[in-house]
Amino acid sequence: MSSRVWVLLPAFNEAENLPPLLGDLAETIRRWPGGAPPVRVLVVDDGSTDGTADAARGAQGDLDLEVIVHAVNMNLGAAMRTGIHHVLESGADGDLLISLDADHTHPVELMPEMVERANAGADIVIASRFQPGAEVHGLDGFRKGISACASVLLQGMFPGARDYTCGYRCYRVTLLRWGAAHYGPHFLNQEGFSVMVDLLLKLRRKARRIEEVPLILRYDRKRGASKMKIVTTAWTTLRLLGRRFCGNPTGP
Ligand SMILES: Nc1nc2c(ncn2[C@@H]2O[C@H](COP(=O)(O)OP(=O)(O)O)[C@@H](O)[C@H]2O)c(=O)[nH]1
Ligand SMILES: [Mg+2]
């Protein structure tokens, strides 16, 4: 059994989305089959201007919640770096880290199943849009098409998973520790949304078991616009895949 579950929420201007997400999380912990493990929530507010940090603290309720604030907006890669390094410093080897979007589109109700899979031996558990039973609500056809193309391309280049781009995943802290030791300063060296693909490609070299559970993506619940710049992200990711495929596991 894992000792603690860290829930990492990188957040940029998510003041409207965090309170309902944290409310759902408190409920999920209350209803956790067989009783919940200790859960610590870590919000990394990446220089938001809409009161994200205060909104998170205001919705804390019974949750064990920590908020780390970047003084200025950096990017998703920087927020993941801050959050993961904090967990590596404060966490124990038996702990798990679950990262997910802070925009309330990733149902927290999936966490007990992800933790169960990890406790049964999976090193990484991915909430996947490409498993039987997955559903995608509220995403336009163009975005769905891009995600599907990315999945096909990545499965061809780097077999082992189906959903490489979704940020909702559960990792063993020991695996993340391996990544930090093995790759050193290159471990989390992506600046934008490509951090998610890159993290999986890097950890995949060590992970023995990568499993997926079907995700019900609730894009229809999201308030405010997506922060992903589609063209920039697609271009950065393609260049990254080229470098990784050519045997460069670390370069920026
Ligand atoms: N830290 C940080 N997080 C960001 C930034 N841009 C987006 N995010 C977060 O990254 C996650 C994914 O962004 P989101 O807008 O949900 O992208 P989408 O789901 O692909 O439309 C959300 O939790 C955002 O709050 C940023 O500049 N910095
Ligand atoms: Mg999102």
PDB file of C-alpha atoms and ligand atoms in Angstrom:
ATOM      1  CA  MET A   1       0.000   0.000   0.000  1.00  0.00           C
ATOM      2  CA  SER A   2       1.177   3.517  -0.778  1.00  0.00           C
ATOM      3  CA  SER A   3       1.755   5.717   2.248  1.00  0.00           C
ATOM      4  CA  ARG A   4       0.668   9.100   0.898  1.00  0.00           C
ATOM      5  CA  VAL A   5      -0.945  10.291  -2.288  1.00  0.00           C
ATOM      6  CA  TRP A   6       0.167  13.712  -3.508  1.00  0.00           C
ATOM      7  CA  VAL A   7      -2.262  15.462  -5.822  1.00  0.00           C
ATOM      8  CA  LEU A   8      -0.427  17.991  -7.984  1.00  0.00           C
ATOM      9  CA  LEU A   9      -2.483  20.710  -9.628  1.00  0.00           C
ATOM     10  CA  PRO A  10      -0.528  23.083 -11.870  1.00  0.00           C
ATOM     11  CA  ALA A  11      -2.816  26.075 -12.174  1.00  0.00           C
ATOM     12  CA  PHE A  12      -2.833  29.250 -14.190  1.00  0.00           C
ATOM     13  CA  ASN A  13      -5.921  31.414 -13.733  1.00  0.00           C
ATOM     14  CA  GLU A  14      -8.122  28.591 -12.470  1.00  0.00           C
ATOM     15  CA  ALA A  15      -9.932  30.487  -9.678  1.00  0.00           C
ATOM     16  CA  GLU A  16     -13.307  29.430 -11.064  1.00  0.00           C
ATOM     17  CA  ASN A  17     -12.403  25.798 -11.647  1.00  0.00           C
ATOM     18  CA  LEU A  18     -10.451  24.911  -8.501  1.00  0.00           C
ATOM     19  CA  PRO A  19     -13.281  25.218  -5.923  1.00  0.00           C
ATOM     20  CA  PRO A  20     -15.559  22.662  -7.629  1.00  0.00           C
ATOM     21  CA  LEU A  21     -12.564  20.399  -8.266  1.00  0.00           C
ATOM     22  CA  LEU A  22     -11.453  20.538  -4.615  1.00  0.00           C
ATOM     23  CA  GLY A  23     -15.052  19.951  -3.499  1.00  0.00           C
ATOM     24  CA  ASP A  24     -15.204  16.806  -5.653  1.00  0.00           C
ATOM     25  CA  LEU A  25     -11.863  15.690  -4.262  1.00  0.00           C
ATOM     26  CA  ALA A  26     -13.041  16.036  -0.649  1.00  0.00           C
ATOM     27  CA  GLU A  27     -16.097  13.961  -1.559  1.00  0.00           C
ATOM     28  CA  THR A  28     -13.979  11.331  -3.310  1.00  0.00           C
ATOM     29  CA  ILE A  29     -11.775  11.028  -0.222  1.00  0.00           C
ATOM     30  CA  ARG A  30     -14.864  10.591   1.980  1.00  0.00           C
ATOM     31  CA  ARG A  31     -16.221   7.834  -0.266  1.00  0.00           C
ATOM     32  CA  TRP A  32     -12.902   6.121  -1.046  1.00  0.00           C
ATOM     33  CA  PRO A  33     -13.586   2.358  -1.075  1.00  0.00           C
ATOM     34  CA  GLY A  34     -11.997   0.798   1.993  1.00  0.00           C
ATOM     35  CA  GLY A  35     -10.911   4.209   3.355  1.00  0.00           C
ATOM     36  CA  ALA A  36      -8.655   6.794   1.766  1.00  0.00           C
ATOM     37  CA  PRO A  37      -4.881   6.917   2.162  1.00  0.00           C
ATOM     38  CA  PRO A  38      -3.501  10.251   3.405  1.00  0.00           C
ATOM     39  CA  VAL A  39      -3.893  12.715   0.536  1.00  0.00           C
ATOM     40  CA  ARG A  40      -1.945  15.979   0.283  1.00  0.00           C
ATOM     41  CA  VAL A  41      -2.973  18.469  -2.363  1.00  0.00           C
ATOM     42  CA  LEU A  42      -0.326  20.689  -3.894  1.00  0.00           C
ATOM     43  CA  VAL A  43      -1.516  23.607  -5.999  1.00  0.00           C
ATOM     44  CA  VAL A  44       1.202  25.362  -7.983  1.00  0.00           C
ATOM     45  CA  ASP A  45      -0.223  28.760  -8.852  1.00  0.00           C
ATOM     46  CA  ASP A  46       1.880  29.889 -11.772  1.00  0.00           C
ATOM     47  CA  GLY A  47       1.619  33.674 -11.460  1.00  0.00           C
ATOM     48  CA  SER A  48      -2.157  33.791 -11.866  1.00  0.00           C
ATOM     49  CA  THR A  49      -3.864  37.180 -11.900  1.00  0.00           C
ATOM     50  CA  ASP A  50      -7.367  35.987 -11.023  1.00  0.00           C
ATOM     51  CA  GLY A  51      -6.879  35.048  -7.354  1.00  0.00           C
ATOM     52  CA  THR A  52      -6.239  31.335  -7.986  1.00  0.00           C
ATOM     53  CA  ALA A  53      -4.200  30.853  -4.795  1.00  0.00           C
ATOM     54  CA  ASP A  54      -6.878  32.475  -2.616  1.00  0.00           C
ATOM     55  CA  ALA A  55      -9.611  30.503  -4.353  1.00  0.00           C
ATOM     56  CA  ALA A  56      -7.741  27.279  -3.570  1.00  0.00           C
ATOM     57  CA  ARG A  57      -7.211  28.234   0.086  1.00  0.00           C
ATOM     58  CA  GLY A  58     -10.845  29.303   0.362  1.00  0.00           C
ATOM     59  CA  ALA A  59     -12.021  25.897  -0.868  1.00  0.00           C
ATOM     60  CA  GLN A  60      -9.630  23.936   1.354  1.00  0.00           C
ATOM     61  CA  GLY A  61     -12.286  22.590   3.743  1.00  0.00           C
ATOM     62  CA  ASP A  62     -10.903  19.437   5.387  1.00  0.00           C
ATOM     63  CA  LEU A  63      -8.284  18.912   2.699  1.00  0.00           C
ATOM     64  CA  ASP A  64      -4.592  18.817   3.504  1.00  0.00           C
ATOM     65  CA  LEU A  65      -3.642  21.552   1.053  1.00  0.00           C
ATOM     66  CA  GLU A  66      -0.465  23.422   0.209  1.00  0.00           C
ATOM     67  CA  VAL A  67      -0.204  26.271  -2.271  1.00  0.00           C
ATOM     68  CA  ILE A  68       3.063  27.265  -3.906  1.00  0.00           C
ATOM     69  CA  VAL A  69       2.980  30.536  -5.796  1.00  0.00           C
ATOM     70  CA  HIS A  70       5.222  31.612  -8.656  1.00  0.00           C
ATOM     71  CA  ALA A  71       5.500  35.403  -8.535  1.00  0.00           C
ATOM     72  CA  VAL A  72       5.153  35.638 -12.301  1.00  0.00           C
ATOM     73  CA  ASN A  73       3.662  33.333 -14.895  1.00  0.00           C
ATOM     74  CA  MET A  74       6.260  30.950 -16.261  1.00  0.00           C
ATOM     75  CA  ASN A  75       4.666  27.971 -18.000  1.00  0.00           C
ATOM     76  CA  LEU A  76       3.256  24.502 -17.420  1.00  0.00           C
ATOM     77  CA  GLY A  77       6.721  22.927 -17.566  1.00  0.00           C
ATOM     78  CA  ALA A  78       7.981  25.212 -14.806  1.00  0.00           C
ATOM     79  CA  ALA A  79       4.938  24.501 -12.641  1.00  0.00           C
ATOM     80  CA  MET A  80       5.412  20.741 -13.017  1.00  0.00           C
ATOM     81  CA  ARG A  81       9.093  21.168 -12.153  1.00  0.00           C
ATOM     82  CA  THR A  82       8.240  23.106  -8.969  1.00  0.00           C
ATOM     83  CA  GLY A  83       5.574  20.597  -7.932  1.00  0.00           C
ATOM     84  CA  ILE A  84       7.538  17.429  -8.623  1.00  0.00           C
ATOM     85  CA  HIS A  85      10.705  18.713  -6.956  1.00  0.00           C
ATOM     86  CA  HIS A  86       8.670  19.674  -3.897  1.00  0.00           C
ATOM     87  CA  VAL A  87       7.261  16.147  -3.698  1.00  0.00           C
ATOM     88  CA  LEU A  88      10.718  14.621  -4.170  1.00  0.00           C
ATOM     89  CA  GLU A  89      12.004  16.736  -1.260  1.00  0.00           C
ATOM     90  CA  SER A  90       9.083  16.155   1.103  1.00  0.00           C
ATOM     91  CA  GLY A  91       7.708  12.792  -0.001  1.00  0.00           C
ATOM     92  CA  ALA A  92       8.601   9.253   1.003  1.00  0.00           C
ATOM     93  CA  ASP A  93       9.564   6.413  -1.278  1.00  0.00           C
ATOM     94  CA  GLY A  94       6.248   4.587  -0.900  1.00  0.00           C
ATOM     95  CA  ASP A  95       4.254   7.669  -1.929  1.00  0.00           C
ATOM     96  CA  LEU A  96       2.354   8.208  -5.163  1.00  0.00           C
ATOM     97  CA  LEU A  97       1.938  11.420  -7.137  1.00  0.00           C
ATOM     98  CA  ILE A  98      -1.168  12.093  -9.181  1.00  0.00           C
ATOM     99  CA  SER A  99      -1.044  15.091 -11.511  1.00  0.00           C
ATOM    100  CA  LEU A 100      -4.093  16.451 -13.260  1.00  0.00           C
ATOM    101  CA  ASP A 101      -5.378  19.619 -14.900  1.00  0.00           C
ATOM    102  CA  ALA A 102      -6.757  22.228 -12.539  1.00  0.00           C
ATOM    103  CA  ASP A 103      -9.578  23.115 -14.933  1.00  0.00           C
ATOM    104  CA  HIS A 104     -12.066  20.549 -13.515  1.00  0.00           C
ATOM    105  CA  THR A 105     -12.119  18.531 -16.736  1.00  0.00           C
ATOM    106  CA  HIS A 106     -10.381  15.483 -15.223  1.00  0.00           C
ATOM    107  CA  PRO A 107     -12.786  13.645 -12.882  1.00  0.00           C
ATOM    108  CA  VAL A 108     -11.142  13.104  -9.504  1.00  0.00           C
ATOM    109  CA  GLU A 109     -13.475  10.139  -8.939  1.00  0.00           C
ATOM    110  CA  LEU A 110     -10.979   8.103 -10.967  1.00  0.00           C
ATOM    111  CA  MET A 111      -8.273   8.407  -8.315  1.00  0.00           C
ATOM    112  CA  PRO A 112      -9.180   5.394  -6.162  1.00  0.00           C
ATOM    113  CA  GLU A 113      -8.894   3.127  -9.213  1.00  0.00           C
ATOM    114  CA  MET A 114      -5.584   4.674 -10.258  1.00  0.00           C
ATOM    115  CA  VAL A 115      -4.175   4.220  -6.756  1.00  0.00           C
ATOM    116  CA  GLU A 116      -5.432   0.643  -6.654  1.00  0.00           C
ATOM    117  CA  ARG A 117      -3.617  -0.109  -9.921  1.00  0.00           C
ATOM    118  CA  ALA A 118      -0.432   1.447  -8.563  1.00  0.00           C
ATOM    119  CA  ASN A 119      -0.743  -0.540  -5.349  1.00  0.00           C
ATOM    120  CA  ALA A 120      -1.140  -3.665  -7.478  1.00  0.00           C
ATOM    121  CA  GLY A 121       2.198  -2.966  -9.167  1.00  0.00           C
ATOM    122  CA  ALA A 122       1.774  -0.396 -11.940  1.00  0.00           C
ATOM    123  CA  ASP A 123       4.596   2.171 -12.060  1.00  0.00           C
ATOM    124  CA  ILE A 124       2.556   4.693 -14.036  1.00  0.00           C
ATOM    125  CA  VAL A 125      -1.221   4.758 -14.425  1.00  0.00           C
ATOM    126  CA  ILE A 126      -2.550   6.974 -17.206  1.00  0.00           C
ATOM    127  CA  ALA A 127      -6.116   8.270 -17.380  1.00  0.00           C
ATOM    128  CA  SER A 128      -6.580   7.603 -21.065  1.00  0.00           C
ATOM    129  CA  ARG A 129      -8.967   8.872 -23.722  1.00  0.00           C
ATOM    130  CA  PHE A 130      -8.088   5.875 -25.880  1.00  0.00           C
ATOM    131  CA  GLN A 131      -9.241   2.930 -23.781  1.00  0.00           C
ATOM    132  CA  PRO A 132     -12.595   1.169 -24.144  1.00  0.00           C
ATOM    133  CA  GLY A 133     -15.077   2.980 -21.931  1.00  0.00           C
ATOM    134  CA  ALA A 134     -13.425   6.402 -22.322  1.00  0.00           C
ATOM    135  CA  GLU A 135     -15.634   9.361 -23.230  1.00  0.00           C
ATOM    136  CA  VAL A 136     -14.840  12.877 -24.334  1.00  0.00           C
ATOM    137  CA  HIS A 137     -17.455  15.555 -23.650  1.00  0.00           C
ATOM    138  CA  GLY A 138     -17.313  19.099 -24.952  1.00  0.00           C
ATOM    139  CA  LEU A 139     -14.095  19.033 -26.980  1.00  0.00           C
ATOM    140  CA  ASP A 140     -14.291  20.228 -30.575  1.00  0.00           C
ATOM    141  CA  GLY A 141     -13.567  17.887 -33.485  1.00  0.00           C
ATOM    142  CA  PHE A 142     -10.314  19.642 -34.350  1.00  0.00           C
ATOM    143  CA  ARG A 143      -8.819  19.109 -30.872  1.00  0.00           C
ATOM    144  CA  LYS A 144     -10.066  15.514 -30.815  1.00  0.00           C
ATOM    145  CA  GLY A 145      -8.451  14.939 -34.219  1.00  0.00           C
ATOM    146  CA  ILE A 146      -5.104  16.335 -33.073  1.00  0.00           C
ATOM    147  CA  SER A 147      -5.139  14.155 -29.936  1.00  0.00           C
ATOM    148  CA  ALA A 148      -5.985  11.052 -31.966  1.00  0.00           C
ATOM    149  CA  CYS A 149      -3.178  11.772 -34.469  1.00  0.00           C
ATOM    150  CA  ALA A 150      -0.728  12.313 -31.604  1.00  0.00           C
ATOM    151  CA  SER A 151      -1.768   8.999 -30.090  1.00  0.00           C
ATOM    152  CA  VAL A 152      -1.251   7.065 -33.353  1.00  0.00           C
ATOM    153  CA  LEU A 153       2.080   8.750 -34.071  1.00  0.00           C
ATOM    154  CA  LEU A 154       3.393   8.199 -30.552  1.00  0.00           C
ATOM    155  CA  GLN A 155       2.281   4.579 -30.363  1.00  0.00           C
ATOM    156  CA  GLY A 156       4.175   3.965 -33.575  1.00  0.00           C
ATOM    157  CA  MET A 157       7.328   5.709 -32.393  1.00  0.00           C
ATOM    158  CA  PHE A 158       7.347   4.750 -28.721  1.00  0.00           C
ATOM    159  CA  PRO A 159       5.101   1.739 -28.026  1.00  0.00           C
ATOM    160  CA  GLY A 160       3.854   1.197 -24.498  1.00  0.00           C
ATOM    161  CA  ALA A 161       0.867   3.489 -23.980  1.00  0.00           C
ATOM    162  CA  ARG A 162      -2.041   4.991 -25.882  1.00  0.00           C
ATOM    163  CA  ASP A 163      -2.532   8.390 -24.312  1.00  0.00           C
ATOM    164  CA  TYR A 164       0.808  10.217 -24.157  1.00  0.00           C
ATOM    165  CA  THR A 165      -0.450  13.768 -23.875  1.00  0.00           C
ATOM    166  CA  CYS A 166      -3.098  13.713 -21.157  1.00  0.00           C
ATOM    167  CA  GLY A 167      -1.661  15.164 -17.956  1.00  0.00           C
ATOM    168  CA  TYR A 168      -3.832  13.046 -15.636  1.00  0.00           C
ATOM    169  CA  ARG A 169      -1.495  10.324 -14.394  1.00  0.00           C
ATOM    170  CA  CYS A 170      -0.361   8.526 -11.261  1.00  0.00           C
ATOM    171  CA  TYR A 171       3.378   7.931 -10.763  1.00  0.00           C
ATOM    172  CA  ARG A 172       5.374   6.134  -8.121  1.00  0.00           C
ATOM    173  CA  VAL A 173       7.552   8.646  -6.282  1.00  0.00           C
ATOM    174  CA  THR A 174      10.447   6.175  -6.494  1.00  0.00           C
ATOM    175  CA  LEU A 175      10.178   6.277 -10.291  1.00  0.00           C
ATOM    176  CA  LEU A 176      10.255  10.080 -10.271  1.00  0.00           C
ATOM    177  CA  ARG A 177      13.293   9.905  -7.982  1.00  0.00           C
ATOM    178  CA  TRP A 178      14.980   7.651 -10.508  1.00  0.00           C
ATOM    179  CA  GLY A 179      14.182  10.194 -13.226  1.00  0.00           C
ATOM    180  CA  ALA A 180      15.643  13.089 -11.227  1.00  0.00           C
ATOM    181  CA  ALA A 181      18.813  11.110 -10.449  1.00  0.00           C
ATOM    182  CA  HIS A 182      19.227   9.657 -13.930  1.00  0.00           C
ATOM    183  CA  TYR A 183      18.544  12.773 -16.011  1.00  0.00           C
ATOM    184  CA  GLY A 184      19.757  15.379 -13.502  1.00  0.00           C
ATOM    185  CA  PRO A 185      18.959  18.925 -14.641  1.00  0.00           C
ATOM    186  CA  HIS A 186      17.544  17.569 -17.917  1.00  0.00           C
ATOM    187  CA  PHE A 187      14.764  15.650 -16.162  1.00  0.00           C
ATOM    188  CA  LEU A 188      12.022  18.277 -16.434  1.00  0.00           C
ATOM    189  CA  ASN A 189      13.501  20.541 -19.075  1.00  0.00           C
ATOM    190  CA  GLN A 190      10.442  21.250 -21.206  1.00  0.00           C
ATOM    191  CA  GLU A 191       8.961  24.693 -20.801  1.00  0.00           C
ATOM    192  CA  GLY A 192       5.428  24.253 -22.072  1.00  0.00           C
ATOM    193  CA  PHE A 193       2.764  21.580 -22.528  1.00  0.00           C
ATOM    194  CA  SER A 194       5.301  19.173 -24.075  1.00  0.00           C
ATOM    195  CA  VAL A 195       6.468  18.487 -20.502  1.00  0.00           C
ATOM    196  CA  MET A 196       3.759  15.802 -20.258  1.00  0.00           C
ATOM    197  CA  VAL A 197       4.896  13.793 -23.289  1.00  0.00           C
ATOM    198  CA  ASP A 198       8.528  14.189 -22.361  1.00  0.00           C
ATOM    199  CA  LEU A 199       8.013  13.033 -18.777  1.00  0.00           C
ATOM    200  CA  LEU A 200       6.375   9.850 -20.003  1.00  0.00           C
ATOM    201  CA  LEU A 201       9.055   9.188 -22.618  1.00  0.00           C
ATOM    202  CA  LYS A 202      11.780   9.613 -20.010  1.00  0.00           C
ATOM    203  CA  LEU A 203      10.156   7.488 -17.298  1.00  0.00           C
ATOM    204  CA  ARG A 204       9.160   4.833 -19.832  1.00  0.00           C
ATOM    205  CA  ARG A 205      12.817   3.796 -20.007  1.00  0.00           C
ATOM    206  CA  LYS A 206      12.623   2.580 -16.411  1.00  0.00           C
ATOM    207  CA  ALA A 207       8.919   1.838 -15.809  1.00  0.00           C
ATOM    208  CA  ARG A 208       8.149  -1.853 -16.046  1.00  0.00           C
ATOM    209  CA  ARG A 209       4.387  -1.512 -15.958  1.00  0.00           C
ATOM    210  CA  ILE A 210       2.501   1.341 -17.584  1.00  0.00           C
ATOM    211  CA  GLU A 211      -1.262   0.895 -17.346  1.00  0.00           C
ATOM    212  CA  GLU A 212      -4.217   2.923 -18.522  1.00  0.00           C
ATOM    213  CA  VAL A 213      -7.697   3.418 -17.144  1.00  0.00           C
ATOM    214  CA  PRO A 214     -10.506   4.893 -19.268  1.00  0.00           C
ATOM    215  CA  LEU A 215     -10.963   8.634 -18.781  1.00  0.00           C
ATOM    216  CA  ILE A 216     -14.276  10.448 -18.983  1.00  0.00           C
ATOM    217  CA  LEU A 217     -12.979  13.842 -20.092  1.00  0.00           C
ATOM    218  CA  ARG A 218     -15.423  16.566 -19.022  1.00  0.00           C
ATOM    219  CA  TYR A 219     -14.311  19.450 -21.159  1.00  0.00           C
ATOM    220  CA  ASP A 220     -17.889  20.697 -20.996  1.00  0.00           C
ATOM    221  CA  ARG A 221     -17.322  21.603 -17.312  1.00  0.00           C
ATOM    222  CA  LYS A 222     -14.365  23.863 -18.002  1.00  0.00           C
ATOM    223  CA  ARG A 223     -14.833  27.548 -17.262  1.00  0.00           C
ATOM    224  CA  GLY A 224     -12.746  29.991 -19.276  1.00  0.00           C
ATOM    225  CA  ALA A 225     -10.667  29.346 -22.349  1.00  0.00           C
ATOM    226  CA  SER A 226      -8.013  26.700 -22.838  1.00  0.00           C
ATOM    227  CA  LYS A 227      -4.508  27.977 -22.166  1.00  0.00           C
ATOM    228  CA  MET A 228      -2.993  25.625 -24.678  1.00  0.00           C
ATOM    229  CA  LYS A 229      -1.678  27.288 -27.809  1.00  0.00           C
ATOM    230  CA  ILE A 230      -2.411  24.461 -30.199  1.00  0.00           C
ATOM    231  CA  VAL A 231      -0.026  25.293 -33.039  1.00  0.00           C
ATOM    232  CA  THR A 232       2.927  26.097 -30.758  1.00  0.00           C
ATOM    233  CA  THR A 233       2.341  22.971 -28.677  1.00  0.00           C
ATOM    234  CA  ALA A 234       2.004  20.722 -31.742  1.00  0.00           C
ATOM    235  CA  TRP A 235       5.170  22.138 -33.301  1.00  0.00           C
ATOM    236  CA  THR A 236       7.227  21.933 -30.077  1.00  0.00           C
ATOM    237  CA  THR A 237       6.023  18.387 -29.485  1.00  0.00           C
ATOM    238  CA  LEU A 238       6.845  17.224 -33.019  1.00  0.00           C
ATOM    239  CA  ARG A 239      10.362  18.612 -32.744  1.00  0.00           C
ATOM    240  CA  LEU A 240      10.750  16.942 -29.358  1.00  0.00           C
ATOM    241  CA  LEU A 241       9.599  13.572 -30.721  1.00  0.00           C
ATOM    242  CA  GLY A 242      12.100  13.846 -33.551  1.00  0.00           C
ATOM    243  CA  ARG A 243      14.946  14.420 -31.097  1.00  0.00           C
ATOM    244  CA  ARG A 244      13.819  11.665 -28.738  1.00  0.00           C
ATOM    245  CA  PHE A 245      13.340   9.217 -31.613  1.00  0.00           C
ATOM    246  CA  CYS A 246      16.847   9.933 -32.857  1.00  0.00           C
ATOM    247  CA  GLY A 247      18.274   8.783 -29.555  1.00  0.00           C
ATOM    248  CA  ASN A 248      18.584  12.084 -27.703  1.00  0.00           C
ATOM    249  CA  PRO A 249      16.806  11.374 -24.409  1.00  0.00           C
ATOM    250  CA  THR A 250      17.670  14.542 -22.574  1.00  0.00           C
ATOM    251  CA  GLY A 251      18.180  17.647 -24.748  1.00  0.00           C
ATOM    252  CA  PRO A 252      15.752  20.534 -24.336  1.00  0.00           C
TER     253      PRO A 252
HETATM  254  N1  LIG B   1       1.533  26.537 -14.276  1.00  0.00           N
HETATM  255  C1  LIG B   1       0.959  26.775 -15.418  1.00  0.00           C
HETATM  256  N2  LIG B   1      -0.051  26.031 -15.681  1.00  0.00           N
HETATM  257  C2  LIG B   1      -0.647  26.269 -16.823  1.00  0.00           C
HETATM  258  C3  LIG B   1      -0.242  27.259 -17.718  1.00  0.00           C
HETATM  259  N3  LIG B   1      -1.061  27.225 -18.742  1.00  0.00           N
HETATM  260  C4  LIG B   1      -1.928  26.241 -18.450  1.00  0.00           C
HETATM  261  N4  LIG B   1      -1.683  25.692 -17.275  1.00  0.00           N
HETATM  262  C5  LIG B   1      -2.380  24.624 -16.570  1.00  0.00           C
HETATM  263  O1  LIG B   1      -2.160  23.460 -17.287  1.00  0.00           O
HETATM  264  C6  LIG B   1      -3.330  22.682 -17.283  1.00  0.00           C
HETATM  265  C7  LIG B   1      -3.716  22.432 -18.704  1.00  0.00           C
HETATM  266  O2  LIG B   1      -4.149  23.628 -19.328  1.00  0.00           O
HETATM  267  P1  LIG B   1      -5.574  23.677 -19.973  1.00  0.00           P
HETATM  268  O3  LIG B   1      -5.987  25.086 -20.220  1.00  0.00           O
HETATM  269  O4  LIG B   1      -6.474  22.863 -19.103  1.00  0.00           O
HETATM  270  O5  LIG B   1      -5.317  22.947 -21.351  1.00  0.00           O
HETATM  271  P2  LIG B   1      -6.330  22.017 -22.118  1.00  0.00           P
HETATM  272  O6  LIG B   1      -7.005  21.158 -21.121  1.00  0.00           O
HETATM  273  O7  LIG B   1      -5.467  21.237 -23.057  1.00  0.00           O
HETATM  274  O8  LIG B   1      -7.268  22.936 -22.820  1.00  0.00           O
HETATM  275  C8  LIG B   1      -4.367  23.456 -16.459  1.00  0.00           C
HETATM  276  O9  LIG B   1      -4.327  22.982 -15.135  1.00  0.00           O
HETATM  277  C9  LIG B   1      -3.854  24.871 -16.527  1.00  0.00           C
HETATM  278  O10 LIG B   1      -4.212  25.653 -15.415  1.00  0.00           O
HETATM  279  C10 LIG B   1       0.855  28.068 -17.382  1.00  0.00           C
HETATM  280  O11 LIG B   1       1.290  28.973 -18.074  1.00  0.00           O
HETATM  281  N5  LIG B   1       1.422  27.758 -16.209  1.00  0.00           N
HETATM  282 MG    MG B   2      -7.372  20.889 -19.284  1.00  0.00          MG
END
